[in-house]
Tab-separated table of C-alpha atoms in Angstrom:
chain	number	residue	atom	x	y	z
A	21	GLU	CA	11.699	28.121	41.776
A	22	ASP	CA	11.751	24.352	41.337
A	23	GLN	CA	11.852	23.322	37.688
A	24	VAL	CA	12.052	20.143	35.640
A	25	THR	CA	12.920	20.004	31.939
A	26	GLN	CA	12.847	16.831	29.895
A	27	SER	CA	14.519	16.192	26.560
A	28	PRO	CA	13.943	15.301	23.864
A	29	GLU	CA	10.205	16.006	23.621
A	30	ALA	CA	9.826	13.019	21.293
A	31	LEU	CA	12.101	10.122	20.432
A	32	ARG	CA	11.669	7.534	17.727
A	33	LEU	CA	13.716	4.346	17.925
A	34	GLN	CA	13.945	1.118	16.020
A	35	GLU	CA	13.434	-2.038	18.025
A	36	GLY	CA	16.735	-2.911	19.678
A	37	GLU	CA	18.189	0.598	19.315
A	38	SER	CA	19.292	1.697	22.790
A	39	SER	CA	19.057	5.334	23.855
A	40	SER	CA	18.610	7.685	26.826
A	41	LEU	CA	16.051	10.210	27.992
A	42	ASN	CA	17.175	13.243	29.953
A	43	CYS	CA	15.620	15.027	32.922
A	44	SER	CA	17.291	18.233	34.090
A	45	TYR	CA	16.138	19.731	37.340
A	46	THR	CA	16.552	22.725	39.594
A	47	VAL	CA	15.355	22.262	43.140
A	48	SER	CA	16.133	23.730	46.515
A	49	GLY	CA	17.150	20.517	48.217
A	50	LEU	CA	16.181	17.283	46.506
A	51	ARG	CA	14.089	14.857	48.507
A	52	GLY	CA	13.505	12.527	45.573
A	53	LEU	CA	13.361	12.231	41.787
A	54	PHE	CA	10.694	10.041	40.226
A	55	TRP	CA	10.170	8.415	36.854
A	56	TYR	CA	6.737	7.444	35.575
A	57	ARG	CA	5.470	5.784	32.420
A	58	GLN	CA	2.199	6.991	30.895
A	59	ASP	CA	0.299	5.210	28.145
A	60	PRO	CA	-2.146	7.221	25.997
A	61	GLY	CA	-5.373	7.999	27.843
A	62	LYS	CA	-4.114	6.395	31.064
A	63	GLY	CA	-2.777	7.577	34.376
A	64	PRO	CA	0.992	7.559	35.002
A	65	GLU	CA	2.510	4.340	36.319
A	66	PHE	CA	5.324	4.591	38.855
A	67	LEU	CA	8.731	3.271	37.738
A	68	PHE	CA	11.554	4.494	39.996
A	69	THR	CA	12.509	6.765	42.872
A	70	LEU	CA	16.074	8.093	43.163
A	71	TYR	CA	17.206	9.933	46.267
A	72	SER	CA	20.878	10.844	45.941
A	73	ALA	CA	23.525	11.485	43.290
A	74	GLY	CA	25.157	8.306	42.080
A	75	GLU	CA	22.121	6.159	42.739
A	76	GLU	CA	20.951	3.778	40.012
A	77	LYS	CA	17.864	1.586	39.661
A	78	GLU	CA	16.903	-0.972	37.048
A	79	LYS	CA	13.725	-2.620	35.874
A	80	GLU	CA	13.790	-4.915	32.860
A	81	ARG	CA	15.143	-2.816	29.950
A	82	LEU	CA	15.077	0.449	31.917
A	83	LYS	CA	17.826	1.923	34.054
A	84	ALA	CA	17.573	5.252	35.854
A	85	THR	CA	20.574	7.230	37.071
A	86	LEU	CA	20.920	10.447	39.045
A	87	THR	CA	23.447	13.271	39.275
A	88	LYS	CA	23.196	16.546	41.155
A	89	LYS	CA	21.637	18.273	38.147
A	90	GLU	CA	19.990	15.631	36.012
A	91	SER	CA	18.681	12.139	35.673
A	92	PHE	CA	18.834	9.757	32.755
A	93	LEU	CA	16.483	6.973	31.831
A	94	HIS	CA	18.450	4.495	29.746
A	95	ILE	CA	16.510	2.104	27.548
A	96	THR	CA	18.446	-0.945	26.419
A	97	ALA	CA	17.280	-2.882	23.361
A	98	PRO	CA	13.770	-1.406	23.460
A	99	LYS	CA	10.700	-3.246	22.248
A	100	PRO	CA	7.504	-1.777	20.736
A	101	GLU	CA	5.727	-2.290	24.063
A	102	ASP	CA	8.101	0.256	25.608
A	103	SER	CA	6.374	2.954	23.547
A	104	ALA	CA	4.855	5.479	25.965
A	105	THR	CA	5.394	8.924	27.432
A	106	TYR	CA	7.968	8.955	30.215
A	107	LEU	CA	7.525	11.553	32.925
A	108	CYS	CA	10.114	12.846	35.357
A	109	ALA	CA	9.194	14.600	38.607
A	110	VAL	CA	11.045	16.028	41.595
A	111	GLN	CA	10.096	16.571	45.190
A	112	SER	CA	11.964	19.193	47.164
A	113	GLU	CA	12.722	18.986	50.850
A	114	SER	CA	10.500	22.005	51.410
A	115	ALA	CA	7.600	20.705	49.314
A	116	GLU	CA	4.300	21.313	51.041
A	117	GLY	CA	2.120	18.237	51.161
A	118	GLY	CA	4.748	16.183	49.400
A	119	LYS	CA	3.780	17.591	46.038
A	120	LEU	CA	5.781	16.717	42.934
A	121	ILE	CA	6.906	19.044	40.147
A	122	PHE	CA	6.617	17.312	36.771
A	123	GLY	CA	8.446	17.776	33.496
A	124	GLN	CA	6.513	17.864	30.256
A	125	GLY	CA	7.483	14.312	29.348
A	126	THR	CA	9.289	12.499	26.541
A	127	GLU	CA	7.127	10.625	24.067
A	128	LEU	CA	8.942	7.439	23.067
A	129	SER	CA	7.977	5.474	19.975
A	130	VAL	CA	9.655	2.129	19.239
A	131	LYS	CA	9.092	0.691	15.775
A	132	PRO	CA	9.466	-3.018	15.003
B	17	ASP	CA	-7.443	-5.136	44.103
B	18	GLY	CA	-6.291	-1.925	45.738
B	19	GLY	CA	-6.162	1.208	43.681
B	20	ILE	CA	-7.612	4.538	42.733
B	21	THR	CA	-10.872	4.779	40.841
B	22	GLN	CA	-11.811	7.878	38.907
B	23	SER	CA	-15.177	8.475	37.301
B	24	PRO	CA	-16.441	9.288	34.823
B	25	LYS	CA	-13.703	8.504	32.306
B	26	TYR	CA	-15.187	10.927	29.780
B	27	LEU	CA	-17.372	13.930	30.542
B	28	PHE	CA	-18.872	16.630	28.359
B	29	ARG	CA	-20.025	19.892	29.805
B	30	LYS	CA	-21.735	22.953	28.492
B	31	GLU	CA	-20.302	26.323	29.303
B	32	GLY	CA	-21.658	27.686	32.586
B	33	GLN	CA	-22.164	24.290	34.189
B	34	ASN	CA	-20.394	22.909	37.211
B	35	VAL	CA	-19.215	19.303	37.056
B	36	THR	CA	-17.842	16.996	39.726
B	37	LEU	CA	-15.174	14.367	39.134
B	38	SER	CA	-15.072	11.448	41.507
B	39	CYS	CA	-11.925	9.940	43.042
B	40	GLU	CA	-11.995	6.979	45.413
B	41	GLN	CA	-9.026	5.043	46.816
B	42	ASN	CA	-8.851	1.843	48.869
B	43	LEU	CA	-5.112	1.996	49.527
B	44	ASN	CA	-5.552	3.531	52.990
B	45	HIS	CA	-3.400	6.461	51.882
B	46	ASP	CA	-3.433	9.667	53.861
B	47	ALA	CA	-2.676	12.153	51.090
B	48	MET	CA	-4.649	12.714	47.919
B	49	TYR	CA	-4.010	15.019	44.974
B	50	TRP	CA	-5.655	16.402	41.859
B	51	TYR	CA	-3.516	17.199	38.833
B	52	ARG	CA	-4.432	18.649	35.483
B	53	GLN	CA	-2.659	17.538	32.283
B	54	ASP	CA	-2.656	19.517	29.043
B	55	PRO	CA	-0.858	18.523	25.810
B	56	GLY	CA	2.821	19.448	25.856
B	57	GLN	CA	2.743	20.505	29.515
B	58	GLY	CA	3.716	18.811	32.706
B	59	LEU	CA	1.139	17.797	35.254
B	60	ARG	CA	0.005	20.796	37.291
B	61	LEU	CA	-1.281	20.529	40.841
B	62	ILE	CA	-4.814	21.793	41.481
B	63	TYR	CA	-5.515	20.809	45.107
B	64	TYR	CA	-4.160	18.385	47.647
B	65	SER	CA	-5.282	16.989	50.968
B	66	GLN	CA	-3.075	15.508	53.664
B	67	ILE	CA	-5.797	14.513	56.122
B	68	VAL	CA	-9.562	14.298	56.309
B	69	ASN	CA	-11.412	17.614	56.478
B	70	ASP	CA	-8.354	19.555	55.381
B	71	PHE	CA	-7.074	20.518	51.928
B	72	GLN	CA	-4.724	23.031	50.363
B	73	LYS	CA	-4.608	24.935	47.093
B	74	GLY	CA	-2.060	23.883	44.539
B	75	ASP	CA	-0.600	25.943	41.726
B	76	ILE	CA	-3.774	26.322	39.647
B	77	ALA	CA	-6.701	26.183	42.103
B	78	GLU	CA	-8.751	29.034	40.628
B	79	GLY	CA	-12.091	27.799	39.314
B	80	TYR	CA	-11.906	24.494	41.174
B	81	SER	CA	-13.162	23.246	44.535
B	82	VAL	CA	-12.662	20.040	46.531
B	83	SER	CA	-13.820	18.318	49.695
B	84	ARG	CA	-12.316	15.582	51.875
B	85	GLU	CA	-15.058	14.267	54.130
B	86	LYS	CA	-13.750	10.710	54.062
B	87	LYS	CA	-10.233	9.327	53.855
B	88	GLU	CA	-11.158	7.319	50.776
B	89	SER	CA	-12.761	10.098	48.747
B	90	PHE	CA	-11.514	13.364	47.232
B	91	PRO	CA	-13.986	14.739	44.650
B	92	LEU	CA	-13.087	17.688	42.430
B	93	THR	CA	-15.662	20.202	41.220
B	94	VAL	CA	-14.859	22.166	38.091
B	95	THR	CA	-16.886	25.333	38.379
B	96	SER	CA	-18.132	27.698	35.708
B	97	ALA	CA	-15.448	30.119	36.885
B	98	GLN	CA	-12.715	27.918	35.384
B	99	LYS	CA	-11.918	29.666	32.121
B	100	ASN	CA	-10.370	26.769	30.237
B	101	PRO	CA	-11.608	23.532	31.795
B	102	THR	CA	-11.070	21.172	28.847
B	103	ALA	CA	-8.264	18.880	30.018
B	104	PHE	CA	-7.287	15.459	31.351
B	105	TYR	CA	-7.698	15.299	35.129
B	106	LEU	CA	-5.679	12.915	37.257
B	107	CYS	CA	-6.260	11.944	40.864
B	108	ALA	CA	-3.413	10.485	42.910
B	109	SER	CA	-2.640	9.361	46.433
B	110	SER	CA	0.453	8.718	48.508
B	111	ILE	CA	1.062	6.544	51.520
B	112	ASP	CA	2.376	9.192	53.884
B	113	TYR	CA	0.871	12.657	54.220
B	114	ARG	CA	4.331	14.025	54.863
B	115	GLY	CA	5.253	12.748	51.433
B	116	VAL	CA	8.198	10.830	52.775
B	117	THR	CA	7.984	8.079	50.200
B	118	GLY	CA	7.018	10.501	47.465
B	119	GLU	CA	5.504	7.846	45.286
B	120	LEU	CA	2.197	8.919	43.867
B	121	PHE	CA	-0.281	6.308	42.706
B	122	PHE	CA	-2.539	7.586	39.963
B	123	GLY	CA	-6.019	6.793	38.794
B	124	GLU	CA	-6.884	6.253	35.140
B	125	GLY	CA	-7.929	9.857	34.645
B	126	SER	CA	-11.055	11.754	33.611
B	127	ARG	CA	-11.200	13.636	30.329
B	128	LEU	CA	-13.412	16.714	30.482
B	129	THR	CA	-14.520	18.464	27.315
B	130	VAL	CA	-16.422	21.734	27.345
B	131	LEU	CA	-18.749	22.125	24.402
Protein backbone atom coordinates (compact mmCIF):
# COMPACT_ATOMS: atom_id res chain seq x y z
CA GLU A 1 0.00 0.00 0.00
CA ASP A 2 1.29 3.44 -0.94
CA GLN A 3 2.07 5.57 2.10
CA VAL A 4 3.47 9.00 2.88
CA THR A 5 4.71 10.11 6.31
CA GLN A 6 5.85 13.63 7.08
CA SER A 7 7.96 14.78 10.00
CA PRO A 8 7.97 16.68 12.18
CA GLU A 9 4.24 17.39 12.58
CA ALA A 10 5.06 20.94 13.68
CA LEU A 11 8.21 23.02 13.50
CA ARG A 12 8.90 26.37 15.09
CA LEU A 13 11.82 28.42 13.80
CA GLN A 14 13.25 31.84 14.43
CA GLU A 15 13.57 34.09 11.42
CA GLY A 16 16.79 33.19 9.64
CA GLU A 17 17.09 29.76 11.26
CA SER A 18 17.43 27.23 8.43
CA SER A 19 15.95 23.74 8.74
CA SER A 20 14.49 20.81 6.79
CA LEU A 21 11.16 19.03 6.55
CA ASN A 22 11.06 15.32 5.83
CA CYS A 23 8.73 13.25 3.67
CA SER A 24 9.18 9.48 3.76
CA TYR A 25 7.29 7.42 1.24
CA THR A 26 6.51 3.88 0.21
CA VAL A 27 5.17 3.46 -3.29
CA SER A 28 5.10 0.76 -5.90
CA GLY A 29 6.91 2.65 -8.62
CA LEU A 30 7.19 6.41 -8.20
CA ARG A 31 5.79 8.54 -10.98
CA GLY A 32 6.27 11.79 -9.09
CA LEU A 33 6.60 13.40 -5.66
CA PHE A 34 4.94 16.75 -5.04
CA TRP A 35 5.30 19.51 -2.49
CA TYR A 36 2.49 21.94 -1.71
CA ARG A 37 2.14 24.91 0.61
CA GLN A 38 -1.18 25.46 2.39
CA ASP A 39 -2.13 28.60 4.28
CA PRO A 40 -4.86 28.38 6.96
CA GLY A 41 -8.33 28.13 5.44
CA LYS A 42 -6.96 28.02 1.89
CA GLY A 43 -6.40 25.39 -0.75
CA PRO A 44 -2.91 23.94 -1.26
CA GLU A 45 -0.58 25.81 -3.61
CA PHE A 46 1.74 23.79 -5.83
CA LEU A 47 5.48 24.20 -5.18
CA PHE A 48 7.53 21.41 -6.79
CA THR A 49 7.42 18.11 -8.65
CA LEU A 50 10.34 15.66 -8.37
CA TYR A 51 10.51 12.60 -10.58
CA SER A 52 13.72 10.70 -9.87
CA ALA A 53 16.28 10.17 -7.11
CA GLY A 54 18.94 12.84 -7.08
CA GLU A 55 16.69 15.50 -8.53
CA GLU A 56 16.62 18.92 -6.86
CA LYS A 57 14.44 21.99 -7.39
CA GLU A 58 14.60 25.46 -5.88
CA LYS A 59 12.24 28.36 -5.44
CA GLU A 60 13.33 31.39 -3.45
CA ARG A 61 14.23 30.10 0.05
CA LEU A 62 12.94 26.58 -0.62
CA LYS A 63 14.85 23.64 -2.03
CA ALA A 64 13.38 20.18 -2.53
CA THR A 65 15.46 17.03 -2.89
CA LEU A 66 14.57 13.41 -3.58
CA THR A 67 16.04 10.01 -2.73
CA LYS A 68 14.57 6.57 -3.32
CA LYS A 69 12.86 6.60 0.08
CA GLU A 70 12.35 10.21 1.09
CA SER A 71 12.26 13.82 0.13
CA PHE A 72 13.45 16.87 2.00
CA LEU A 73 12.21 20.41 1.82
CA HIS A 74 15.06 22.66 2.92
CA ILE A 75 14.20 26.15 4.08
CA THR A 76 17.11 28.58 4.08
CA ALA A 77 16.93 31.72 6.22
CA PRO A 78 13.14 31.55 6.58
CA LYS A 79 10.95 34.60 6.99
CA PRO A 80 7.62 34.90 8.86
CA GLU A 81 5.77 34.79 5.53
CA ASP A 82 7.05 31.23 5.05
CA SER A 83 4.77 30.15 7.90
CA ALA A 84 2.30 27.60 6.51
CA THR A 85 1.57 23.89 6.39
CA TYR A 86 3.71 22.05 3.86
CA LEU A 87 2.20 18.98 2.25
CA CYS A 88 3.99 16.15 0.49
CA ALA A 89 2.24 13.80 -1.93
CA VAL A 90 3.23 10.90 -4.17
CA GLN A 91 1.81 9.50 -7.35
CA SER A 92 2.54 5.90 -8.22
CA GLU A 93 2.96 4.56 -11.72
CA SER A 94 -0.15 2.45 -11.21
CA ALA A 95 -2.27 5.28 -9.78
CA GLU A 96 -5.74 5.24 -11.24
CA GLY A 97 -6.84 8.63 -12.50
CA GLY A 98 -3.53 10.17 -11.54
CA LYS A 99 -4.56 10.41 -7.92
CA LEU A 100 -2.08 11.58 -5.29
CA ILE A 101 -1.48 10.12 -1.83
CA PHE A 102 -0.87 12.90 0.70
CA GLY A 103 1.04 13.02 3.96
CA GLN A 104 -0.49 14.69 6.97
CA GLY A 105 1.64 17.81 6.57
CA THR A 106 4.20 19.77 8.58
CA GLU A 107 3.00 22.98 10.18
CA LEU A 108 5.82 25.52 10.01
CA SER A 109 5.84 28.63 12.17
CA VAL A 110 8.56 31.27 11.70
CA LYS A 111 8.83 33.91 14.40
CA PRO A 112 10.44 37.31 13.81
CA ASP B 1 -7.75 34.76 -14.48
CA GLY B 2 -7.84 30.99 -14.83
CA GLY B 3 -8.51 28.91 -11.79
CA ILE B 4 -10.83 26.79 -9.74
CA THR B 5 -13.80 28.31 -7.96
CA GLN B 6 -15.47 26.56 -5.07
CA SER B 7 -18.68 27.71 -3.43
CA PRO B 8 -19.88 28.27 -0.85
CA LYS B 9 -16.80 28.91 1.28
CA TYR B 10 -18.71 28.15 4.47
CA LEU B 11 -21.80 25.97 4.79
CA PHE B 12 -23.85 24.85 7.76
CA ARG B 13 -26.12 21.87 7.55
CA LYS B 14 -28.57 20.20 9.83
CA GLU B 15 -28.37 16.48 10.31
CA GLY B 16 -30.41 14.61 7.71
CA GLN B 17 -29.97 17.20 4.99
CA ASN B 18 -28.16 16.79 1.71
CA VAL B 19 -25.89 19.62 0.59
CA THR B 20 -24.13 20.27 -2.70
CA LEU B 21 -20.72 21.90 -3.03
CA SER B 22 -19.94 23.61 -6.29
CA CYS B 23 -16.65 23.37 -8.19
CA GLU B 24 -16.01 25.18 -11.47
CA GLN B 25 -12.74 25.41 -13.41
CA ASN B 26 -11.76 27.45 -16.46
CA LEU B 27 -8.35 25.85 -16.94
CA ASN B 28 -9.60 23.46 -19.64
CA HIS B 29 -8.38 20.55 -17.51
CA ASP B 30 -9.63 17.07 -18.21
CA ALA B 31 -9.43 15.59 -14.72
CA MET B 32 -11.15 16.84 -11.60
CA TYR B 33 -10.98 15.62 -8.01
CA TRP B 34 -12.66 16.02 -4.64
CA TYR B 35 -10.59 15.65 -1.49
CA ARG B 36 -11.58 15.84 2.14
CA GLN B 37 -9.24 17.32 4.77
CA ASP B 38 -9.54 16.70 8.50
CA PRO B 39 -7.21 18.09 11.20
CA GLY B 40 -4.04 16.04 11.57
CA GLN B 41 -4.81 13.88 8.53
CA GLY B 42 -3.67 13.95 4.97
CA LEU B 43 -6.04 14.82 2.17
CA ARG B 44 -8.26 11.86 1.32
CA LEU B 45 -9.74 11.29 -2.12
CA ILE B 46 -13.54 11.14 -2.34
CA TYR B 47 -14.25 10.98 -6.10
CA TYR B 48 -12.46 11.79 -9.30
CA SER B 49 -13.40 12.24 -12.93
CA GLN B 50 -11.12 11.89 -15.93
CA ILE B 51 -13.62 12.82 -18.64
CA VAL B 52 -17.12 14.19 -18.97
CA ASN B 53 -19.93 11.83 -17.98
CA ASP B 54 -17.56 9.49 -16.20
CA PHE B 55 -16.31 9.41 -12.60
CA GLN B 56 -14.73 6.96 -10.19
CA LYS B 57 -14.90 6.38 -6.45
CA GLY B 58 -11.91 7.33 -4.39
CA ASP B 59 -10.90 6.01 -1.00
CA ILE B 60 -13.81 7.44 1.01
CA ALA B 61 -16.77 7.69 -1.39
CA GLU B 62 -19.46 6.37 0.96
CA GLY B 63 -22.09 9.02 1.67
CA TYR B 64 -21.05 11.22 -1.24
CA SER B 65 -22.18 11.58 -4.85
CA VAL B 66 -20.89 13.54 -7.85
CA SER B 67 -21.75 14.35 -11.45
CA ARG B 68 -19.68 15.50 -14.43
CA GLU B 69 -22.08 16.79 -17.06
CA LYS B 70 -19.71 19.50 -18.25
CA LYS B 71 -15.93 19.62 -18.47
CA GLU B 72 -15.86 22.75 -16.34
CA SER B 73 -18.05 21.54 -13.48
CA PHE B 74 -17.76 18.78 -10.87
CA PRO B 75 -20.27 19.28 -8.02
CA LEU B 76 -20.14 17.16 -4.88
CA THR B 77 -23.24 16.22 -2.90
CA VAL B 78 -22.79 15.31 0.74
CA THR B 79 -25.74 13.10 1.56
CA SER B 80 -27.40 12.35 4.87
CA ALA B 81 -25.75 8.93 4.70
CA GLN B 82 -22.32 10.47 5.37
CA LYS B 83 -21.80 9.80 9.06
CA ASN B 84 -19.23 12.48 9.81
CA PRO B 85 -19.53 15.19 7.18
CA THR B 86 -17.98 18.10 9.09
CA ALA B 87 -14.73 18.78 7.24
CA PHE B 88 -12.85 21.01 4.80
CA TYR B 89 -13.57 19.98 1.20
CA LEU B 90 -11.12 20.67 -1.59
CA CYS B 91 -11.72 20.48 -5.32
CA ALA B 92 -8.78 20.11 -7.69
CA SER B 93 -8.04 19.63 -11.37
CA SER B 94 -5.13 18.45 -13.47
CA ILE B 95 -4.17 19.13 -17.04
CA ASP B 96 -4.00 15.55 -18.28
CA TYR B 97 -6.55 12.89 -17.38
CA ARG B 98 -3.79 10.32 -17.42
CA GLY B 99 -2.17 12.32 -14.65
CA VAL B 100 1.08 12.56 -16.53
CA THR B 101 2.01 15.94 -15.11
CA GLY B 102 0.60 15.07 -11.72
CA GLU B 103 0.23 18.65 -10.66
CA LEU B 104 -3.08 19.30 -9.03
CA PHE B 105 -4.48 22.81 -8.93
CA PHE B 106 -6.74 23.38 -5.96
CA GLY B 107 -9.65 25.64 -5.23
CA GLU B 108 -9.93 27.65 -2.03
CA GLY B 109 -12.01 25.01 -0.30
CA SER B 110 -15.46 24.73 1.28
CA ARG B 111 -15.86 24.26 5.01
CA LEU B 112 -18.94 22.23 5.92
CA THR B 113 -20.23 22.15 9.48
CA VAL B 114 -23.06 19.90 10.58
CA LEU B 115 -25.08 21.34 13.42
